[in-house]
PDB file of C-alpha atoms in Angstrom:
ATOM      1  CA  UNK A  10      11.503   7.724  -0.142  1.00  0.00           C
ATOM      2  CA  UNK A  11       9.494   6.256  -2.939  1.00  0.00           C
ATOM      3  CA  UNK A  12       6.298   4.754  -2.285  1.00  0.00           C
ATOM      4  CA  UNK A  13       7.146   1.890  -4.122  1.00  0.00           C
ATOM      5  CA  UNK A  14      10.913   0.049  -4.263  1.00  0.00           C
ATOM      6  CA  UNK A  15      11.752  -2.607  -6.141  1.00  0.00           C
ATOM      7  CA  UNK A  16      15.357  -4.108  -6.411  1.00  0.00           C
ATOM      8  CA  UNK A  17      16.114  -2.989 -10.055  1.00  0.00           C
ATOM      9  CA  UNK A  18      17.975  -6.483 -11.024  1.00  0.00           C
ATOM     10  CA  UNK A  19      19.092  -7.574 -13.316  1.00  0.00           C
ATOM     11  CA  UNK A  20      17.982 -10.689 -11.439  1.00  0.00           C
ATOM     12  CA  UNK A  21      19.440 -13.886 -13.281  1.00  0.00           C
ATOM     13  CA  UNK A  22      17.752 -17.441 -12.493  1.00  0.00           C
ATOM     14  CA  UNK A  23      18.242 -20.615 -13.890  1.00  0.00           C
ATOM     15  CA  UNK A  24      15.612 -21.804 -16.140  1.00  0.00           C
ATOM     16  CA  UNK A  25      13.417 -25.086 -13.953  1.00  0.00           C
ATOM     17  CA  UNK A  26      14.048 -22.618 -10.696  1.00  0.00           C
ATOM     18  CA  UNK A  27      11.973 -20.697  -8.279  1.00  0.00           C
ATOM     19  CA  UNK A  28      12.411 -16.783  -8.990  1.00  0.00           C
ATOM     20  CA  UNK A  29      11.608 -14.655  -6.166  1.00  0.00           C
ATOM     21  CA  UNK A  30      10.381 -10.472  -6.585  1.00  0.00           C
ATOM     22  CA  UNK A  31      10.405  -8.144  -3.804  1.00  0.00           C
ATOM     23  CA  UNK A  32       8.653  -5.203  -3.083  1.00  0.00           C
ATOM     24  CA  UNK A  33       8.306  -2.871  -0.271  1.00  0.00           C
ATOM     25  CA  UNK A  34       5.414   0.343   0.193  1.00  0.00           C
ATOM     26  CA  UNK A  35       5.404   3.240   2.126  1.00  0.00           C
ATOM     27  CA  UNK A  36       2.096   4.143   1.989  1.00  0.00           C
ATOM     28  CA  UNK A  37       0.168   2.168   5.329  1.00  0.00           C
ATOM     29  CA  UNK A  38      -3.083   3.123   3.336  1.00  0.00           C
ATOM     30  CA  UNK A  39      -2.435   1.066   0.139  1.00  0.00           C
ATOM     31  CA  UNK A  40      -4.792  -1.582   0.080  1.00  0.00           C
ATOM     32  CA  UNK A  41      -4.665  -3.124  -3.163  1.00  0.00           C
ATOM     33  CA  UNK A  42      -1.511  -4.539  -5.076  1.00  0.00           C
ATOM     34  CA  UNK A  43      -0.939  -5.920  -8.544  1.00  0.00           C
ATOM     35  CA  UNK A  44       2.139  -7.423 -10.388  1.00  0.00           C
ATOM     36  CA  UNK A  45       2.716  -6.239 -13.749  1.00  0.00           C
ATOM     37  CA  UNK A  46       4.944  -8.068 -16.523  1.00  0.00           C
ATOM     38  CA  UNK A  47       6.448  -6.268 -19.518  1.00  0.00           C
ATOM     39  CA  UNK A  48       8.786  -7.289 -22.081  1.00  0.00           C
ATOM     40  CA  UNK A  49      10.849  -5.230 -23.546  1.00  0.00           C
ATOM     41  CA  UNK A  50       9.148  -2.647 -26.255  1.00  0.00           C
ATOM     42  CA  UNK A  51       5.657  -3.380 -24.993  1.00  0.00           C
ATOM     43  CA  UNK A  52       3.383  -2.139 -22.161  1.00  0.00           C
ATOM     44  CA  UNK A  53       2.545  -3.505 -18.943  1.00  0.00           C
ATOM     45  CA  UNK A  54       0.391  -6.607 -18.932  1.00  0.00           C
ATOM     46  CA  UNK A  55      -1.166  -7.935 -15.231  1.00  0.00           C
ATOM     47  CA  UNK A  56      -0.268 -10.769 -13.949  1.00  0.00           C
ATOM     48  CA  UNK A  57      -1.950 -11.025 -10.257  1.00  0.00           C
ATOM     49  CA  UNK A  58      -3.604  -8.668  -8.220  1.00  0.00           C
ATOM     50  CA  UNK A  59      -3.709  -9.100  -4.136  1.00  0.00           C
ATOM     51  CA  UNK A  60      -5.909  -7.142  -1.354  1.00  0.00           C
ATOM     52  CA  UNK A  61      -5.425  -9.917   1.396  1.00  0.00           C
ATOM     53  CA  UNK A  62      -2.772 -10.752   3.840  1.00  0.00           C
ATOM     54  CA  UNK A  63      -1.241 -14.255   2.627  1.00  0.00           C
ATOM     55  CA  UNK A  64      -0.331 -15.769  -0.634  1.00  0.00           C
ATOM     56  CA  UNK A  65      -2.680 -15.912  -3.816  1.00  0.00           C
ATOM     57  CA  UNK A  66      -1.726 -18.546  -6.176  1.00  0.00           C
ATOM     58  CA  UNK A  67      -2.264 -18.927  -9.955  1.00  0.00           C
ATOM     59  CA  UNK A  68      -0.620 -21.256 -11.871  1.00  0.00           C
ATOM     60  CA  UNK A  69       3.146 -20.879 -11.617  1.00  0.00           C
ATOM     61  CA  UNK A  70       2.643 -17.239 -10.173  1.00  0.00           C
ATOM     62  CA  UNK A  71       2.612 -16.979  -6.119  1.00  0.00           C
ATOM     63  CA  UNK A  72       2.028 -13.418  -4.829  1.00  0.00           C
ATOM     64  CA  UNK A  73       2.113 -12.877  -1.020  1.00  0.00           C
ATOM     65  CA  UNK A  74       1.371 -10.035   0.991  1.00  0.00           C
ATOM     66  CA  UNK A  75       2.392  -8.767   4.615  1.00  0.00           C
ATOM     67  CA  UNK A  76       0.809  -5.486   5.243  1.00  0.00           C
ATOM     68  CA  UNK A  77       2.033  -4.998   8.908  1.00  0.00           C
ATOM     69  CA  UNK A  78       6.017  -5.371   7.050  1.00  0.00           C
ATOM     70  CA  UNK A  79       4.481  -3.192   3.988  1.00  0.00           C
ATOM     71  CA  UNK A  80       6.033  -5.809   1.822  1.00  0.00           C
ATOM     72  CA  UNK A  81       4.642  -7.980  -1.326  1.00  0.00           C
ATOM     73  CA  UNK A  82       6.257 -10.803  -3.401  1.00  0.00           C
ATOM     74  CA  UNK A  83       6.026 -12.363  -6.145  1.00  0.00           C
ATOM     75  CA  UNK A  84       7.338 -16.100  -7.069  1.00  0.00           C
ATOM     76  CA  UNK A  85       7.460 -17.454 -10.422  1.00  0.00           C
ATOM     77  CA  UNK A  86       7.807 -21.625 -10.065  1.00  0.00           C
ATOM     78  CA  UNK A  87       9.322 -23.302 -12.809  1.00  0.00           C
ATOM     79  CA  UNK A  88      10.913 -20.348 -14.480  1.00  0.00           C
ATOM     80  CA  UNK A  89      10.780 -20.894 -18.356  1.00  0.00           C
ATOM     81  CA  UNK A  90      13.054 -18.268 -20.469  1.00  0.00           C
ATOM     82  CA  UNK A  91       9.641 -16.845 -21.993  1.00  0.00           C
ATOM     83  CA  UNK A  92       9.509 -15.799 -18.041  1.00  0.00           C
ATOM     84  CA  UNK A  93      12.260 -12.926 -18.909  1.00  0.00           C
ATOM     85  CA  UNK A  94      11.090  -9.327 -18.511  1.00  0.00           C
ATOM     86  CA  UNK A  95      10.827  -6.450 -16.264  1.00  0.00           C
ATOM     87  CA  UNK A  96       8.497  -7.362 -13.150  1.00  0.00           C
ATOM     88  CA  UNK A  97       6.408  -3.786 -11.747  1.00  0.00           C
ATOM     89  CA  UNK A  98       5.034  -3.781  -8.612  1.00  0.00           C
ATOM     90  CA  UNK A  99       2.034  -1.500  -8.030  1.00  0.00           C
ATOM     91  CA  UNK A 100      -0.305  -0.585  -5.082  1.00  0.00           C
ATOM     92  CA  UNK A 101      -3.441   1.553  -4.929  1.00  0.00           C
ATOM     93  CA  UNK A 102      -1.940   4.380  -2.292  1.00  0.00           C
ATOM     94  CA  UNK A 103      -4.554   5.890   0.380  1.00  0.00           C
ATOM     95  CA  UNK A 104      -4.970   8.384  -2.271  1.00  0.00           C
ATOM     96  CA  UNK A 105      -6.705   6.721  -4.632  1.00  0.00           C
ATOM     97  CA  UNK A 106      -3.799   6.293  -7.006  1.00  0.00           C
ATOM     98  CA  UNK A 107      -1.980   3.265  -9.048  1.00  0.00           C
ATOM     99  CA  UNK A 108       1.733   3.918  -8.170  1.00  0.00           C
ATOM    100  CA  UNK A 109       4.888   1.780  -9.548  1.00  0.00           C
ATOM    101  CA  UNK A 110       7.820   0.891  -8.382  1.00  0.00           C
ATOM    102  CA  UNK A 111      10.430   1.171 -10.882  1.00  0.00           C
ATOM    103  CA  UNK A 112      10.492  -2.833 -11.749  1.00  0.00           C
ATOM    104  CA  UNK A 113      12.497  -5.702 -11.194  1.00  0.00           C
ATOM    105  CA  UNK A 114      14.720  -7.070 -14.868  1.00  0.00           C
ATOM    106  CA  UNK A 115      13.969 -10.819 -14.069  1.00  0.00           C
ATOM    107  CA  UNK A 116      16.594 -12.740 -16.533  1.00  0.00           C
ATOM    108  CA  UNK A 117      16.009 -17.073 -16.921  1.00  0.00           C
ATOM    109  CA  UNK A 118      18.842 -18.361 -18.353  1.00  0.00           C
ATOM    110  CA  UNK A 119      18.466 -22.185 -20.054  1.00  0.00           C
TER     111      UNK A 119
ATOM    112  CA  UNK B   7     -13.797  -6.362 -25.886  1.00  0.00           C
ATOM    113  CA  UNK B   8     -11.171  -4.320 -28.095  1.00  0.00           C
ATOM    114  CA  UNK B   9      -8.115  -2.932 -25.426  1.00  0.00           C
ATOM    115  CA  UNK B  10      -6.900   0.150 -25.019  1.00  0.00           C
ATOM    116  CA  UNK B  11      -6.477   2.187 -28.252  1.00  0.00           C
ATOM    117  CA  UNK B  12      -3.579   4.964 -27.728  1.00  0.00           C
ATOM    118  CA  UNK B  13      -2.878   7.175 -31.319  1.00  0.00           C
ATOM    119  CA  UNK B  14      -0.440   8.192 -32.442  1.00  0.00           C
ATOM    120  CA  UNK B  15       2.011   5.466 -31.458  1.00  0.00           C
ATOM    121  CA  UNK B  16       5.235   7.385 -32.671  1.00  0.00           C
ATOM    122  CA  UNK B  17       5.635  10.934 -32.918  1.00  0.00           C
ATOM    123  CA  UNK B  18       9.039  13.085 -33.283  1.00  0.00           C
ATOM    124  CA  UNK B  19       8.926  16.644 -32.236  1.00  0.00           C
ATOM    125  CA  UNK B  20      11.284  19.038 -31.537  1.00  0.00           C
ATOM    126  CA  UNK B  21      12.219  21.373 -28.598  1.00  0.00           C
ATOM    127  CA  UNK B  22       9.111  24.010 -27.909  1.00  0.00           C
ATOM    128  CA  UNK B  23       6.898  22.333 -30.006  1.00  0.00           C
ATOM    129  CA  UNK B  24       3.363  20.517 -28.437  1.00  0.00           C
ATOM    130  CA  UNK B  25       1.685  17.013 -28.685  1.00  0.00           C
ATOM    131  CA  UNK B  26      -1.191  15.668 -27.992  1.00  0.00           C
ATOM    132  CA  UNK B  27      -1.641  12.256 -27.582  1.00  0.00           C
ATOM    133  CA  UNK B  28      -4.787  10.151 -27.673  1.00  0.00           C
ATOM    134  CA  UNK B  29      -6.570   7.124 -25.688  1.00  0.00           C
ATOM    135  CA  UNK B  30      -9.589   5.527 -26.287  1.00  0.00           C
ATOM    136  CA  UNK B  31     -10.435   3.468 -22.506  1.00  0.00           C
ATOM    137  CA  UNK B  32     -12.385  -0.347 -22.948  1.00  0.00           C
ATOM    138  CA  UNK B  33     -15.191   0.029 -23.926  1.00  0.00           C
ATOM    139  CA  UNK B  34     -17.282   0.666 -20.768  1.00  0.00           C
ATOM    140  CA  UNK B  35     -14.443   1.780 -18.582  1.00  0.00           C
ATOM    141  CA  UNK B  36     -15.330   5.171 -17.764  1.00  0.00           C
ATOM    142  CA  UNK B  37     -11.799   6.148 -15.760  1.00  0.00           C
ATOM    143  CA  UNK B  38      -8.436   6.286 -17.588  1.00  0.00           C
ATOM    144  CA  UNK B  39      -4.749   7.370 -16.460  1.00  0.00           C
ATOM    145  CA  UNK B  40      -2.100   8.341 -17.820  1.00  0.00           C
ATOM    146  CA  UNK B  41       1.643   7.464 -16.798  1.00  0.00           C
ATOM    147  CA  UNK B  42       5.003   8.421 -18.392  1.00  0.00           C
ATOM    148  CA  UNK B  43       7.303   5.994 -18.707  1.00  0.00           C
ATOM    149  CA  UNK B  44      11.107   6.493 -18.744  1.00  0.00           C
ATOM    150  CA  UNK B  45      14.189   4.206 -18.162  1.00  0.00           C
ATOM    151  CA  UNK B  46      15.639   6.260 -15.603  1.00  0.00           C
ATOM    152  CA  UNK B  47      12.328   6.791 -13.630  1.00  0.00           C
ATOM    153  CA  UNK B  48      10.328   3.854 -14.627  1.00  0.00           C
ATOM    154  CA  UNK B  49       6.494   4.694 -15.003  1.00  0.00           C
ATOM    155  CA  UNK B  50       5.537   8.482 -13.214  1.00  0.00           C
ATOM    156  CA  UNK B  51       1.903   8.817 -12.865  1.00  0.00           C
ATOM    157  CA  UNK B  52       0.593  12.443 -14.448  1.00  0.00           C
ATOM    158  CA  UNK B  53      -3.271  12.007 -14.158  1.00  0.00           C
ATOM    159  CA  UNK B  54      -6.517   9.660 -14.265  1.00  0.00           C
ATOM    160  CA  UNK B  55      -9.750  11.302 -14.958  1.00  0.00           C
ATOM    161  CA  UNK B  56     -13.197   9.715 -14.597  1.00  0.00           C
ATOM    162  CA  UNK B  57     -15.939  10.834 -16.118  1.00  0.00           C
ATOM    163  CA  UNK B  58     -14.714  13.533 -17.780  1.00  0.00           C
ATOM    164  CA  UNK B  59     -13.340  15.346 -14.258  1.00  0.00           C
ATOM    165  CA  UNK B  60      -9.948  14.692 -13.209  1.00  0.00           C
ATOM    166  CA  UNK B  61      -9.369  12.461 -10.350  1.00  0.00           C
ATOM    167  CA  UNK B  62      -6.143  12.536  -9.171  1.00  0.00           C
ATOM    168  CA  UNK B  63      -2.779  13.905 -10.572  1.00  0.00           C
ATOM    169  CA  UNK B  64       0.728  13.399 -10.021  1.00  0.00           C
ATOM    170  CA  UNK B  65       3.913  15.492  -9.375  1.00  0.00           C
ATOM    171  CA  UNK B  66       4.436  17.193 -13.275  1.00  0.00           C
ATOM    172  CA  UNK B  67       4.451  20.551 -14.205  1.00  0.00           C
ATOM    173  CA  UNK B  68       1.730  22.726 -15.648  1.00  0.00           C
ATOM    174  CA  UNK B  69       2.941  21.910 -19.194  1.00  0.00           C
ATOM    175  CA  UNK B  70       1.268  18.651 -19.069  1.00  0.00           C
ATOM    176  CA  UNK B  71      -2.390  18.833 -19.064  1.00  0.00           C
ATOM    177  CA  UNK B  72      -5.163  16.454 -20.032  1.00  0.00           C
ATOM    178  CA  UNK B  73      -8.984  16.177 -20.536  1.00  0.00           C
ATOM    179  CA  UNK B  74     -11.478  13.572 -21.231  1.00  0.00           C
ATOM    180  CA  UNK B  75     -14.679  13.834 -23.564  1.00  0.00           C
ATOM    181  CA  UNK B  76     -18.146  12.282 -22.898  1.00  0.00           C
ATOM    182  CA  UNK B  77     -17.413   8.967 -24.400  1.00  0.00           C
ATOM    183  CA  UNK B  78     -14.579   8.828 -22.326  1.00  0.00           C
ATOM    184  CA  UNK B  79     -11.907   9.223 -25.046  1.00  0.00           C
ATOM    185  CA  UNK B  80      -8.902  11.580 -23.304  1.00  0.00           C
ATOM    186  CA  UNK B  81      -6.468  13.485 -24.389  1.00  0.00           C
ATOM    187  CA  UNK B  82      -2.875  14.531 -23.081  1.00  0.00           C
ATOM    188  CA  UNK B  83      -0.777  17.338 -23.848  1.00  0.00           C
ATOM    189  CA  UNK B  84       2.099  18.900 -23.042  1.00  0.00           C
ATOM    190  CA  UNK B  85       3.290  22.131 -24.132  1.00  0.00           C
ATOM    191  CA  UNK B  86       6.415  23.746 -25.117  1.00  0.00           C
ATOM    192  CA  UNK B  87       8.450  19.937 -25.095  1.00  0.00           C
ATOM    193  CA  UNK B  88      11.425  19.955 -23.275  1.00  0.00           C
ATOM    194  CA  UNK B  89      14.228  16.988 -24.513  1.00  0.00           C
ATOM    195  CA  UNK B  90      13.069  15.141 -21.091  1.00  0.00           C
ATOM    196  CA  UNK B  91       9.627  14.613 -22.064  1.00  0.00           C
ATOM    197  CA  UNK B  92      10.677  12.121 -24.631  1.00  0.00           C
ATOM    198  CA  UNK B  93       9.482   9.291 -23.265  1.00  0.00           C
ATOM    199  CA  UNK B  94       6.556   6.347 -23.187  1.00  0.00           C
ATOM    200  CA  UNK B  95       3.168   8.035 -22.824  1.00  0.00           C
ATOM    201  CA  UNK B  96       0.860   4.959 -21.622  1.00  0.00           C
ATOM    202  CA  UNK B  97      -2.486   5.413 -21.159  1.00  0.00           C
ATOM    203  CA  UNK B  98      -4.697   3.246 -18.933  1.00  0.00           C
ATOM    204  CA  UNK B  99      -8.226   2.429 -18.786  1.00  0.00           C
ATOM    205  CA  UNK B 100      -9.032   1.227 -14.904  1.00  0.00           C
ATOM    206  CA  UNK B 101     -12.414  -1.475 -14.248  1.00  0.00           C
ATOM    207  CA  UNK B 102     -13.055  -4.102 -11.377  1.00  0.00           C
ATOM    208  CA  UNK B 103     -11.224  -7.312 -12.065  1.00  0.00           C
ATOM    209  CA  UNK B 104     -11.559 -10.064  -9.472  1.00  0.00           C
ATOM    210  CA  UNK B 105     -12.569  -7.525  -6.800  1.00  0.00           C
ATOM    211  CA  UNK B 106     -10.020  -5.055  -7.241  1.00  0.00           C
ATOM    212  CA  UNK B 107      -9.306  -2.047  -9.443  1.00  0.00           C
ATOM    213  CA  UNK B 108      -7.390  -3.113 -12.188  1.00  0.00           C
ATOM    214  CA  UNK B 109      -5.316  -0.968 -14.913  1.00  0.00           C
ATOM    215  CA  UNK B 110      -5.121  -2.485 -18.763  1.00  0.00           C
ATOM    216  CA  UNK B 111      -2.362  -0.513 -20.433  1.00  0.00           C
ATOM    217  CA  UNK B 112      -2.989   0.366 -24.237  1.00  0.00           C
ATOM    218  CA  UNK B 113       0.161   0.060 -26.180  1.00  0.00           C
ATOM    219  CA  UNK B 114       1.704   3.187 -25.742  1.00  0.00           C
ATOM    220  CA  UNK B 115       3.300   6.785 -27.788  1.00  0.00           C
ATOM    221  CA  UNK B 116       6.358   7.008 -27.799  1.00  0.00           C
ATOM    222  CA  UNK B 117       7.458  10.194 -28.069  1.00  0.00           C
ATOM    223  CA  UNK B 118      11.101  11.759 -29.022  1.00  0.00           C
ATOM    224  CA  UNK B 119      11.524  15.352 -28.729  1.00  0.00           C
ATOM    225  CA  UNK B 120      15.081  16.736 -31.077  1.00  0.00           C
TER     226      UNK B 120
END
């Protein structure tokens, strides 16, 4: 089992919708996650970070957390086609480490 | 503050040959990791080091080492390239960013071994 899983899309959503990421951990120790958003032929640039059960908001970017499920989300309101990428989920594992899950193609179409 | 430099960006090599690759972290970041990053496995963690000792590493063989100098610059290399190490080398630099421990990617080498 990986320690993190991501559904590997593609994941196609109209542009004006609500796109929803998914991510599950194995590791009960993680404590800190982050979202990650790269387009194609560049690195990984952050887009949220969460250490607290709940939802953290910023902007158009919801990420919510449910440690006793081991599960973490990300929503993206208002999709806009400059929204297209690959979505990587991270968490900071019990040992100390920054692991990814293999990411999530997210695809807005106008 | 300048990002995360990574050198050389592109590099061809062939089979048996060696690379090193090179990452200078932000500027007072003193921790920096290193992931490879390939389409069928997404990005594989090989090693952070902090403060010139390394921290953590992940599941890669011995042919893949790295170090990291006093100012924090660090290195990678791996030895006798196999065609499977062609891949995105990213390196990381890793400092508090609204309370948690944050990784800023430098732009990445992209490596192709023939």
């Amino acid at each position: 089992q990986k320690e993190v899983e991501q559904n590997s899309g593609p994941l196609s959503v109209p542009e004006g919708a609500i796109a929803s990421l998914n991510c599950t951990y194995s590791d009960r120790g993680s404590q800190s996650f982050f979202w990650y958003r790269q387009y194609s032929g560049k690195s990984p640039e952050l887009i949220m970070s969460i250490y607290s059960n709940g939802d953290k908001e910023d902007g158009r970017f919801t990420a919510q957390l449910n440690k006793a499920s081991q599960y973490v989300s990300l929503l993206i309101r208002d999709s806009q086609p400059s929204d297209s990428a690959t979505y990587l989920c991270a968490g900071y594992s019990s040992a100390s480490k920054i692991i990814f899950g293999s990411g999530t193609r997210l695809s807005i179409r106008p | 503050k300048a990002g995360v430099t990574q050198t050389p960006r592109y590099l061809i090599k062939t089979r048996g040959q060696q690379v090193t690759l090179s990452c200078s972290p932000i500027s007072g970041h003193r921790s920096v990791s290193w992931y490879q990053q390939t389409p069928g496995q997404g990005l594989q963690f090989l090693f952070e080091y902090f403060s010139e000792t390394q921290r953590n590493k992940g599941n890669f063989p011995g042919r893949f080492s790295g170090r990291q100098f006093s100012n924090s610059r660090s290195e990678m290399n791996v030895s006798t390239l196999e065609l499977g190490d062609s891949a995105l080398y990213l390196c990381a630099s890793r400092g508090q960013f609204s309370g948690a421990n944050v990784l800023t990617f430098g732009a990445g080498s992209r490596l192709t071994v023939l």
